[in-house]
Short mmCIF file of C-alpha atoms in Angstrom, two decimals:
data_model
loop_
_atom_site.label_atom_id
_atom_site.label_comp_id
_atom_site.label_asym_id
_atom_site.label_seq_id
_atom_site.Cartn_x
_atom_site.Cartn_y
_atom_site.Cartn_z
CA MET Y 1 15.23 -19.46 2.77
CA GLN Y 2 12.57 -16.82 2.19
CA ALA Y 3 12.57 -15.44 -1.34
CA ASP Y 4 12.52 -11.78 -0.40
CA ALA Y 5 14.55 -8.58 -0.46
CA THR Y 6 16.41 -9.51 2.73
CA ALA Y 7 17.55 -12.75 1.12
CA LEU Y 8 18.61 -10.93 -2.04
CA ALA Y 9 20.55 -8.35 -0.02
CA GLY Y 10 22.23 -11.21 1.84
CA ALA Y 11 23.21 -12.93 -1.39
CA ILE Y 12 24.75 -9.69 -2.67
CA ALA Y 13 26.58 -9.05 0.62
CA SER Y 14 28.00 -12.59 0.67
CA GLY Y 15 29.29 -12.33 -2.88
CA CYS Y 16 26.93 -14.89 -4.38
CA LEU Y 17 26.08 -12.25 -6.97
CA THR Y 18 26.86 -8.60 -7.50
CA SER Y 19 24.40 -5.76 -7.37
CA THR Y 20 24.94 -5.31 -11.10
CA GLU Y 21 24.03 -8.94 -11.73
CA ALA Y 22 20.91 -8.53 -9.59
CA MET Y 23 19.96 -5.43 -11.58
CA GLN Y 24 20.52 -7.21 -14.89
CA ALA Y 25 18.29 -10.04 -13.68
CA SER Y 26 15.52 -7.59 -12.75
CA LEU Y 27 15.82 -5.78 -16.09
CA SER Y 28 15.59 -9.10 -17.94
CA ALA Y 29 12.55 -10.14 -15.89
CA CYS Y 30 10.94 -6.76 -16.53
CA GLU Y 31 11.35 -7.25 -20.28
CA ALA Y 32 10.19 -10.87 -20.22
CA LEU Y 33 7.08 -9.98 -18.20
CA ALA Y 34 6.15 -6.82 -20.09
CA ASP Y 35 2.67 -8.19 -20.84
CA LEU Y 36 1.96 -8.11 -17.09
CA GLY Y 37 1.75 -4.31 -17.34
CA ALA Y 38 3.40 -3.83 -13.97
CA VAL Y 39 6.07 -1.37 -15.07
CA ALA Y 40 5.17 1.90 -16.77
CA TYR Y 41 8.64 3.37 -17.23
CA THR Y 42 12.24 2.11 -17.07
CA ASP Y 43 15.67 3.65 -17.18
CA ALA Y 44 18.09 0.75 -17.37
CA ALA Y 45 21.14 3.01 -17.48
CA ARG Y 46 20.22 4.69 -14.18
CA GLY Y 47 19.51 1.34 -12.59
CA LEU Y 48 22.82 -0.14 -13.67
CA ASP Y 49 24.67 3.00 -12.57
CA ALA Y 50 23.11 2.79 -9.09
CA ALA Y 51 24.03 -0.89 -8.87
CA SER Y 52 27.61 -0.29 -9.99
CA ARG Y 53 28.05 2.38 -7.31
CA ILE Y 54 27.03 -0.18 -4.68
CA ASP Y 55 29.47 -2.70 -6.15
CA ALA Y 56 32.25 -0.12 -5.98
CA VAL Y 57 32.01 0.00 -2.17
CA ALA Y 58 33.55 -2.91 -0.28
CA SER Y 59 30.91 -5.12 1.34
CA ASP Y 60 32.48 -4.69 4.78
CA ALA Y 61 32.86 -0.90 4.48
CA PRO Y 62 30.77 1.20 6.90
CA PRO Y 63 28.62 2.76 4.15
CA ARG Y 64 27.39 -0.64 2.98
CA ARG Y 65 26.99 -2.06 6.46
CA MET Y 66 24.53 0.76 7.13
CA MET Y 67 22.45 -0.20 4.07
CA PRO Y 68 19.96 -2.98 4.90
CA PHE Y 69 19.06 -3.45 1.22
CA ALA Y 70 22.45 -2.72 -0.35
CA GLY Y 71 22.30 -3.44 -4.07
CA VAL Y 72 18.68 -4.63 -4.18
CA PRO Y 73 16.84 -3.50 -7.36
CA THR Y 74 13.56 -1.71 -6.82
CA LEU Y 75 10.84 0.31 -8.52
CA GLY Y 76 9.10 3.53 -7.57
CA LYS Y 77 5.40 4.09 -8.08
CA ASP Y 78 4.25 6.41 -10.85
CA LEU Y 79 2.49 8.44 -8.17
CA GLY Y 80 4.02 9.77 -4.96
CA GLY Y 81 7.71 10.09 -4.32
CA PRO Y 82 9.13 11.69 -6.41
CA PHE Y 83 12.46 10.06 -7.31
CA ALA Y 84 15.04 12.20 -9.08
CA GLY Y 85 15.62 11.01 -12.64
CA PHE Y 86 12.29 9.20 -12.85
CA PRO Y 87 9.61 11.60 -14.13
CA MET Y 88 6.10 10.65 -13.04
CA THR Y 89 2.81 10.99 -14.93
CA ALA Y 90 0.42 9.76 -12.20
CA GLY Y 91 -0.96 7.36 -14.83
CA SER Y 92 -2.35 10.22 -16.90
CA ARG Y 93 -1.97 11.39 -20.50
CA LEU Y 94 -2.40 14.88 -19.08
CA ILE Y 95 1.14 14.90 -17.68
CA ALA Y 96 4.14 14.54 -19.97
CA ARG Y 97 6.89 12.30 -18.68
CA ARG Y 98 9.34 15.04 -17.86
CA GLY Y 99 10.67 16.58 -14.69
CA GLY Y 100 11.76 14.22 -11.94
CA LEU Y 101 14.46 16.67 -10.92
CA ILE Y 102 14.58 16.15 -7.16
CA ASP Y 103 14.26 13.39 -4.59
CA SER Y 104 11.56 13.55 -1.97
CA ASP Y 105 12.70 12.96 1.59
CA LEU Y 106 11.33 9.42 1.26
CA ALA Y 107 13.26 8.84 -1.97
CA GLU Y 108 16.48 9.92 -0.27
CA ARG Y 109 15.86 7.31 2.41
CA PHE Y 110 15.16 4.63 -0.21
CA ARG Y 111 18.56 5.30 -1.74
CA ALA Y 112 20.26 5.52 1.66
CA ALA Y 113 18.92 2.04 2.43
CA GLY Y 114 20.86 0.77 -0.60
CA LEU Y 115 17.89 0.23 -2.91
CA CYS Y 116 18.67 0.73 -6.60
CA LEU Y 117 15.82 2.24 -8.62
CA PHE Y 118 15.38 1.44 -12.31
CA GLY Y 119 11.78 2.35 -13.12
CA LEU Y 120 8.23 3.25 -12.13
CA THR Y 121 5.22 0.98 -11.66
CA THR Y 122 1.77 1.43 -13.13
CA SER Y 123 -0.84 3.45 -11.25
CA PRO Y 124 -4.45 4.26 -12.17
CA GLU Y 125 -4.93 7.86 -13.25
CA PHE Y 126 -4.19 10.00 -10.17
CA GLY Y 127 -4.60 6.92 -7.98
CA LEU Y 128 -8.39 7.07 -8.19
CA SER Y 129 -9.10 3.34 -8.44
CA LEU Y 130 -8.58 -0.01 -6.74
CA ALA Y 131 -7.41 -1.35 -10.11
CA SER Y 132 -4.29 -0.23 -11.97
CA GLU Y 133 -5.65 0.10 -15.49
CA PRO Y 134 -5.03 3.64 -16.74
CA ALA Y 135 -6.27 4.57 -20.21
CA ALA Y 136 -2.72 5.75 -20.89
CA GLY Y 137 -1.59 2.17 -20.25
CA PRO Y 138 -0.28 -0.27 -19.47
CA ILE Y 139 -3.03 -2.43 -17.97
CA THR Y 140 -1.71 -4.26 -14.91
CA ARG Y 141 -2.64 -7.91 -14.56
CA ASN Y 142 -2.38 -10.19 -11.57
CA PRO Y 143 0.63 -12.53 -11.90
CA LEU Y 144 -1.35 -15.26 -10.13
CA ALA Y 145 -4.19 -15.09 -12.69
CA PRO Y 146 -3.67 -12.67 -15.61
CA GLU Y 147 -7.38 -12.30 -16.27
CA LEU Y 148 -7.73 -10.72 -12.82
CA SER Y 149 -6.77 -7.32 -11.47
CA ALA Y 150 -3.68 -6.81 -9.32
CA GLY Y 151 -5.57 -4.16 -7.34
CA GLY Y 152 -4.83 -0.48 -7.00
CA SER Y 153 -3.61 2.02 -6.77
CA SER Y 154 -0.23 0.35 -6.13
CA GLY Y 155 -1.19 -2.55 -8.40
CA GLY Y 156 1.84 -2.22 -10.64
CA ALA Y 157 4.11 -2.39 -7.61
CA ALA Y 158 2.32 -5.44 -6.23
CA ALA Y 159 2.36 -7.25 -9.58
CA ALA Y 160 6.09 -6.56 -10.00
CA VAL Y 161 6.91 -7.90 -6.53
CA ALA Y 162 4.62 -10.94 -6.73
CA ALA Y 163 6.02 -11.85 -10.16
CA GLY Y 164 9.58 -11.51 -8.85
CA ILE Y 165 10.67 -8.67 -11.14
CA VAL Y 166 11.79 -7.01 -7.91
CA ALA Y 167 11.64 -8.21 -4.32
CA ILE Y 168 10.31 -4.93 -2.89
CA ALA Y 169 8.74 -1.80 -4.37
CA HIS Y 170 7.62 1.67 -3.33
CA ALA Y 171 3.87 2.09 -2.75
CA THR Y 172 1.36 4.62 -1.43
CA ASP Y 173 -1.91 4.26 0.50
CA ALA Y 174 -4.70 6.88 0.76
CA GLY Y 175 -7.67 4.52 0.77
CA GLY Y 176 -6.19 1.03 0.82
CA SER Y 177 -3.75 1.43 -2.05
CA ILE Y 178 -0.92 -0.53 -0.39
CA ARG Y 179 -3.09 -3.10 1.35
CA VAL Y 180 -5.57 -3.92 -1.43
CA PRO Y 181 -2.95 -4.81 -4.09
CA SER Y 182 -0.95 -6.72 -1.49
CA ALA Y 183 -4.07 -8.70 -0.63
CA CYS Y 184 -4.76 -9.38 -4.32
CA CYS Y 185 -1.23 -10.62 -5.02
CA GLY Y 186 -0.30 -12.49 -1.84
CA LEU Y 187 2.03 -9.89 -0.36
CA VAL Y 188 2.57 -8.09 2.94
CA GLY Y 189 1.34 -4.51 2.87
CA LEU Y 190 1.62 -2.05 5.76
CA LYS Y 191 -0.07 1.36 5.90
CA PRO Y 192 1.97 3.21 8.55
CA SER Y 193 0.67 5.55 11.26
CA ARG Y 194 -0.14 9.11 10.29
CA GLY Y 195 2.96 11.24 10.75
CA LEU Y 196 5.46 8.38 10.74
CA MET Y 197 6.65 8.60 7.14
CA PRO Y 198 8.42 11.62 5.60
CA ALA Y 199 6.42 13.40 2.92
CA GLY Y 200 8.56 16.49 2.25
CA PRO Y 201 9.77 18.70 0.90
CA HIS Y 202 6.55 19.45 -1.01
CA PHE Y 203 3.98 17.59 1.07
CA GLY Y 204 1.35 20.30 1.53
CA ASN Y 205 -1.15 18.66 3.86
CA HIS Y 206 -0.70 15.27 2.13
CA LEU Y 207 -4.39 14.67 1.41
CA ALA Y 208 -5.45 15.92 4.85
CA GLY Y 209 -3.44 13.14 6.46
CA ILE Y 210 -5.11 10.12 4.86
CA ALA Y 211 -2.14 9.27 2.62
CA SER Y 212 1.07 7.50 3.54
CA GLU Y 213 3.95 5.86 1.67
CA LEU Y 214 6.01 2.75 2.24
CA ALA Y 215 6.34 -0.43 0.16
CA VAL Y 216 4.81 -3.73 -0.88
CA CYS Y 217 6.86 -6.69 0.33
CA ARG Y 218 7.16 -10.46 0.07
CA SER Y 219 7.72 -10.98 3.81
CA VAL Y 220 7.05 -9.48 7.19
CA ARG Y 221 10.77 -9.19 7.86
CA ASP Y 222 11.17 -7.04 4.74
CA THR Y 223 8.28 -4.88 5.91
CA SER Y 224 9.85 -4.44 9.33
CA LEU Y 225 13.22 -3.60 7.84
CA ILE Y 226 11.95 -1.07 5.30
CA LEU Y 227 9.79 0.59 7.96
CA SER Y 228 12.82 0.93 10.22
CA ALA Y 229 14.92 2.33 7.37
CA LEU Y 230 12.37 4.86 6.12
CA GLY Y 231 10.16 5.81 9.07
CA GLY Y 232 10.45 8.41 11.81
CA GLU Y 233 11.78 11.97 11.99
CA ALA Y 234 9.32 12.97 9.29
CA LYS Y 235 9.64 16.70 10.05
CA GLY Y 236 5.98 17.47 9.49
CA PRO Y 237 3.36 18.21 8.56
CA PHE Y 238 2.00 16.08 11.44
CA PRO Y 239 3.33 15.56 14.97
CA PRO Y 240 5.95 12.82 15.33
CA VAL Y 241 4.66 9.36 16.17
CA ALA Y 242 5.95 7.71 19.33
CA ARG Y 243 6.66 4.15 18.21
CA LYS Y 244 6.21 1.44 20.82
CA ASP Y 245 8.03 -1.86 21.24
CA ALA Y 246 6.15 -5.01 20.31
CA GLY Y 247 6.30 -6.48 23.80
CA GLN Y 248 5.57 -10.12 24.60
CA GLU Y 249 2.45 -9.76 26.69
CA ARG Y 250 -0.82 -11.49 26.06
CA LEU Y 251 -2.93 -9.39 23.76
CA ARG Y 252 -6.63 -8.74 23.46
CA ILE Y 253 -7.34 -9.34 19.79
CA GLY Y 254 -10.61 -7.91 18.55
CA LEU Y 255 -12.12 -10.36 16.06
CA LEU Y 256 -14.37 -8.85 13.40
CA ILE Y 257 -15.85 -11.41 11.01
CA ASP Y 258 -18.41 -9.22 9.29
CA SER Y 259 -18.40 -6.21 6.98
CA GLY Y 260 -22.11 -5.44 7.11
CA ALA Y 261 -25.12 -6.04 4.89
CA GLU Y 262 -24.40 -3.14 2.52
CA PHE Y 263 -20.94 -4.42 1.51
CA PRO Y 264 -20.82 -8.08 2.60
CA THR Y 265 -17.69 -10.23 2.56
CA GLU Y 266 -17.73 -13.76 1.18
CA ALA Y 267 -17.95 -16.52 3.78
CA GLU Y 268 -14.61 -18.08 2.80
CA ARG Y 269 -12.84 -14.79 3.43
CA LEU Y 270 -14.51 -14.31 6.78
CA ALA Y 271 -13.61 -17.87 7.72
CA VAL Y 272 -9.91 -17.24 7.16
CA VAL Y 273 -10.09 -14.21 9.47
CA GLU Y 274 -11.58 -16.42 12.17
CA ALA Y 275 -8.96 -19.09 11.47
CA ALA Y 276 -6.21 -16.51 11.94
CA GLY Y 277 -7.83 -15.45 15.19
CA ARG Y 278 -7.97 -19.03 16.47
CA PHE Y 279 -4.34 -19.51 15.49
CA LEU Y 280 -3.31 -16.46 17.53
CA GLU Y 281 -5.58 -17.53 20.38
CA ALA Y 282 -3.54 -20.74 20.61
CA ASP Y 283 -0.56 -18.47 21.38
CA VAL Y 284 -2.40 -17.54 24.61
CA HIS Y 285 -3.81 -14.30 23.23
CA THR Y 286 -7.44 -13.52 24.04
CA LEU Y 287 -10.04 -13.14 21.31
CA VAL Y 288 -12.63 -10.42 21.86
CA PRO Y 289 -15.59 -10.59 19.47
CA VAL Y 290 -16.30 -7.22 17.81
CA ASP Y 291 -19.69 -6.56 16.29
CA PHE Y 292 -19.73 -4.70 12.99
CA SER Y 293 -22.21 -2.23 14.45
CA ALA Y 294 -19.34 -0.80 16.53
CA LEU Y 295 -17.52 0.16 13.32
CA GLU Y 296 -20.29 0.66 10.79
CA ALA Y 297 -20.67 4.42 11.15
CA MET Y 298 -16.91 4.95 11.32
CA ALA Y 299 -16.34 2.94 8.14
CA ALA Y 300 -19.03 4.87 6.27
CA THR Y 301 -17.66 8.22 7.44
CA SER Y 302 -14.16 7.18 6.40
CA ARG Y 303 -15.33 6.33 2.89
CA ARG Y 304 -17.13 9.66 2.53
CA ALA Y 305 -14.13 11.60 3.80
CA PHE Y 306 -11.86 9.75 1.36
CA ALA Y 307 -14.13 10.64 -1.57
CA ASP Y 308 -14.40 14.32 -0.59
CA ILE Y 309 -10.67 14.70 0.04
CA VAL Y 310 -9.51 13.10 -3.22
CA CYS Y 311 -12.06 15.07 -5.22
CA ILE Y 312 -11.14 18.46 -3.74
CA ASN Y 313 -7.43 17.66 -3.93
CA LEU Y 314 -7.56 16.81 -7.62
CA ALA Y 315 -9.76 19.82 -8.40
CA ASP Y 316 -7.25 22.07 -6.66
CA THR Y 317 -4.31 20.48 -8.49
CA ILE Y 318 -5.92 20.97 -11.89
CA THR Y 319 -6.87 24.60 -11.24
CA ARG Y 320 -3.68 25.58 -9.41
CA PHE Y 321 -1.47 24.41 -12.27
CA ASN Y 322 -3.94 25.44 -14.99
CA LEU Y 323 -4.04 21.92 -16.46
CA ASP Y 324 -6.33 20.80 -19.28
CA ALA Y 325 -8.76 18.40 -17.62
CA SER Y 326 -10.21 17.41 -20.99
CA LYS Y 327 -7.13 15.25 -21.51
CA THR Y 328 -8.01 13.06 -18.53
CA GLU Y 329 -10.28 10.02 -18.35
CA ARG Y 330 -14.02 10.70 -18.15
CA LEU Y 331 -14.24 9.51 -14.55
CA THR Y 332 -11.33 11.76 -13.59
CA GLN Y 333 -13.14 14.73 -15.16
CA ALA Y 334 -16.20 13.89 -13.09
CA VAL Y 335 -14.08 13.67 -9.93
CA ILE Y 336 -12.65 17.13 -10.73
CA GLU Y 337 -16.14 18.52 -11.33
CA ARG Y 338 -17.31 17.01 -8.04
CA GLY Y 339 -14.40 18.61 -6.25
CA LEU Y 340 -15.07 22.01 -7.79
CA SER Y 341 -18.70 21.84 -6.69
CA LEU Y 342 -17.91 20.79 -3.12
CA SER Y 343 -18.68 23.63 -0.74
CA ALA Y 344 -16.32 24.75 1.97
CA ARG Y 345 -18.93 23.85 4.57
CA ALA Y 346 -19.36 20.30 3.20
CA LEU Y 347 -15.61 19.75 3.15
CA TRP Y 348 -15.28 21.09 6.69
CA GLN Y 349 -18.00 18.71 7.85
CA SER Y 350 -16.13 15.78 6.28
CA LEU Y 351 -12.87 16.76 7.92
CA ASN Y 352 -14.53 17.18 11.32
CA ALA Y 353 -16.25 13.82 10.96
CA MET Y 354 -12.90 12.23 10.10
CA VAL Y 355 -11.42 13.57 13.33
CA ALA Y 356 -14.33 11.98 15.21
CA VAL Y 357 -13.54 8.64 13.54
CA SER Y 358 -10.06 8.72 15.04
CA ARG Y 359 -11.43 9.53 18.49
CA ASP Y 360 -14.14 6.86 18.32
CA LEU Y 361 -11.70 4.23 17.12
CA TRP Y 362 -9.38 5.07 20.02
CA ARG Y 363 -12.31 4.41 22.36
CA LEU Y 364 -12.94 1.03 20.72
CA PHE Y 365 -9.29 0.18 21.33
CA ASP Y 366 -9.71 0.83 25.05
CA GLY Y 367 -11.06 -2.73 25.13
CA ILE Y 368 -8.69 -4.38 22.63
CA ASP Y 369 -5.03 -4.14 21.63
CA CYS Y 370 -5.51 -4.79 17.94
CA LEU Y 371 -8.28 -5.59 15.48
CA LEU Y 372 -8.27 -8.61 13.16
CA CYS Y 373 -10.65 -8.17 10.24
CA PRO Y 374 -11.16 -8.71 6.49
CA ILE Y 375 -9.48 -6.55 3.84
CA LEU Y 376 -11.17 -7.78 0.63
CA SER Y 377 -14.78 -8.87 0.27
CA SER Y 378 -13.97 -11.32 -2.53
CA ALA Y 379 -11.20 -12.75 -4.65
CA PRO Y 380 -9.42 -10.29 -6.96
CA LEU Y 381 -11.86 -8.98 -9.55
CA PRO Y 382 -11.59 -9.43 -13.32
CA VAL Y 383 -9.67 -6.83 -15.29
CA GLY Y 384 -12.14 -4.11 -16.26
CA SER Y 385 -14.19 -4.24 -13.05
CA PHE Y 386 -13.41 -0.58 -12.28
CA PRO Y 387 -14.20 1.19 -15.58
CA THR Y 388 -13.29 4.86 -15.93
CA ASP Y 389 -15.17 5.71 -19.14
CA HIS Y 390 -18.17 7.11 -17.24
CA ALA Y 391 -19.04 10.07 -14.99
CA ASP Y 392 -20.83 8.29 -12.12
CA THR Y 393 -18.48 9.02 -9.23
CA ASP Y 394 -20.92 7.65 -6.65
CA ARG Y 395 -21.01 4.31 -8.43
CA HIS Y 396 -17.22 4.22 -8.69
CA PHE Y 397 -16.66 4.89 -5.00
CA GLU Y 398 -19.35 2.31 -4.17
CA ARG Y 399 -17.47 -0.28 -6.23
CA MET Y 400 -14.35 0.49 -4.24
CA ALA Y 401 -16.23 0.22 -0.95
CA ALA Y 402 -17.82 -3.07 -2.00
CA PHE Y 403 -14.42 -4.59 -2.75
CA ALA Y 404 -12.57 -3.29 0.34
CA PRO Y 405 -15.24 -2.21 2.85
CA LEU Y 406 -12.89 -1.47 5.76
CA ALA Y 407 -9.82 -0.18 3.92
CA ALA Y 408 -10.44 3.57 4.32
CA LEU Y 409 -10.92 3.27 8.09
CA ALA Y 410 -7.16 3.14 8.71
CA ASN Y 411 -6.59 6.15 6.45
CA ALA Y 412 -9.25 8.35 8.03
CA SER Y 413 -8.24 7.45 11.59
CA GLY Y 414 -4.50 7.56 10.97
CA PHE Y 415 -4.09 4.11 12.54
CA PRO Y 416 -1.58 1.63 11.11
CA ALA Y 417 -2.88 -1.48 9.37
CA VAL Y 418 -1.19 -4.46 7.75
CA THR Y 419 -2.47 -7.17 5.45
CA LEU Y 420 -0.95 -10.53 4.61
CA PRO Y 421 -2.14 -13.86 3.18
CA PHE Y 422 -3.15 -16.66 5.54
CA GLY Y 423 -3.87 -19.44 3.07
CA MET Y 424 -5.21 -19.83 -0.44
CA ASP Y 425 -8.53 -20.62 -2.06
CA ALA Y 426 -9.33 -23.45 -4.46
CA ASP Y 427 -8.00 -21.38 -7.37
CA GLY Y 428 -4.65 -20.81 -5.69
CA LEU Y 429 -5.43 -17.17 -4.91
CA PRO Y 430 -4.48 -15.65 -1.56
CA LEU Y 431 -6.85 -15.49 1.38
CA PRO Y 432 -5.75 -12.31 3.15
CA VAL Y 433 -6.43 -10.89 6.59
CA GLN Y 434 -5.95 -7.40 7.99
CA LEU Y 435 -4.63 -6.29 11.38
CA MET Y 436 -5.14 -2.77 12.72
CA ALA Y 437 -3.80 -1.12 15.89
CA PRO Y 438 -3.55 2.35 17.48
CA MET Y 439 -1.01 4.85 16.18
CA GLY Y 440 2.58 3.93 16.88
CA GLU Y 441 1.84 0.21 17.27
CA GLU Y 442 3.47 -1.00 14.05
CA ALA Y 443 5.76 -3.31 16.04
CA LEU Y 444 2.77 -5.03 17.62
CA LEU Y 445 1.13 -5.51 14.21
CA LEU Y 446 4.29 -6.89 12.65
CA ARG Y 447 4.85 -9.23 15.61
CA LEU Y 448 1.41 -10.77 15.04
CA ALA Y 449 1.84 -10.77 11.27
CA ALA Y 450 5.16 -12.58 11.61
CA ARG Y 451 3.49 -15.23 13.76
CA LEU Y 452 0.80 -15.79 11.15
CA GLU Y 453 3.41 -15.91 8.40
CA GLN Y 454 5.39 -18.57 10.27
CA ASP Y 455 2.54 -21.03 9.82
CA GLY Y 456 3.42 -21.19 6.13
CA ARG Y 457 -0.10 -21.23 4.73
CA TRP Y 458 0.95 -19.11 1.75
CA GLN Y 459 3.95 -19.67 -0.50
CA HIS Y 460 5.08 -17.33 -3.26
CA ARG Y 461 4.61 -18.83 -6.69
CA PHE Y 462 7.43 -17.02 -8.46
CA PRO Y 463 11.11 -16.63 -7.51
CA VAL Y 464 12.86 -13.29 -7.17
CA ALA Y 465 14.96 -12.25 -10.15
CA GLY Y 466 18.59 -12.89 -9.29
CA LEU Y 467 17.83 -15.31 -6.45
CA ASN Y 468 16.73 -18.01 -8.88
CA ALA Y 469 20.13 -18.08 -10.59
#
């Protein structure tokens, strides 16, 4: 049996344990693993109330049968959402933990799927890092090696799921923030197609389309199920995505085993990408070698667009709400200053270049059905590898690019991308791969990811709270 949210939901549905018992197990695990720094805020009473309401409905009643995760405890991210009753700070001392008065459209769907929220996971300040180590605390550590980072910006979510505090958790991705922590912690992380996930009712332009929300998961089947429960009918701000069936045809899998000389990937991590390709090739798919030169300019443009968009977005947020930027981390202040100094012409050029990335990537996919490539250039980095006590924004964004050279490409293009582990290194850390496909092809990605998962090269180290009883 897979130790995942689907298994936990099945145990609750069959009467092996109640939703309340599952919630109590998660709350106990959260307290026992407090030093992990995964959870920034809890409200046990709200969590237990949500669980008791699930328990009050008969397991065979229509409302529960429509809930794929009925009674499963979960956590929101302290950035994104929002979830009513769970006030967010975006990892910053600038924002008091108050508010949380309404559900976002996504939050409503989380609850409708039967998930029971009891807290918020740690995020770096305003999601500006690939490590989840806000000065406001707590510092998130990797459950597989506490001296290492769990990644960011959904690092708290990934640490909580990998450690088994919860089996599934809300996450967001604007520049790799679902996929990078998943890769660090041995999880499945999907960044959905632009326009697939609801972002209302206060979405604005949602970071010019680079950001999306979903979850970090312990299995491909959980990822498929949560995508089905939350995705579609987003009602703006982007056109609806036409989702395609996975199909069973032979696929042309583009194999990229390089990330360029500027931000190289370690040989062991390139080798696992090739191994995954050979594994899929044995399933009668065709491997098509892809040279990094075909993606180099697109990857660089994507990284620049990400930096410009997050800088201008944060500068606008601070000025629009008349917030005191001096209360933020020094790096955050520099990001705000960079955003304020960005000219309209420079921003327009970035946005136009981002549109060209999408078009050029579509042309690349005329010759392939999906792309198999690296997600991380190395093993998870030590805690403290992304310091925020400085004002060098160029250096910070370079550090992010060096760690995840191809992550922003999916965000700029709007294409879906999924990462999952396909083995482990000598230290027992995951060796992840990334799959990317054109918009609407999530089913294709998850079909291939499920096939890789079936080989069993990665096993979760920690049980899920409640399932280990």
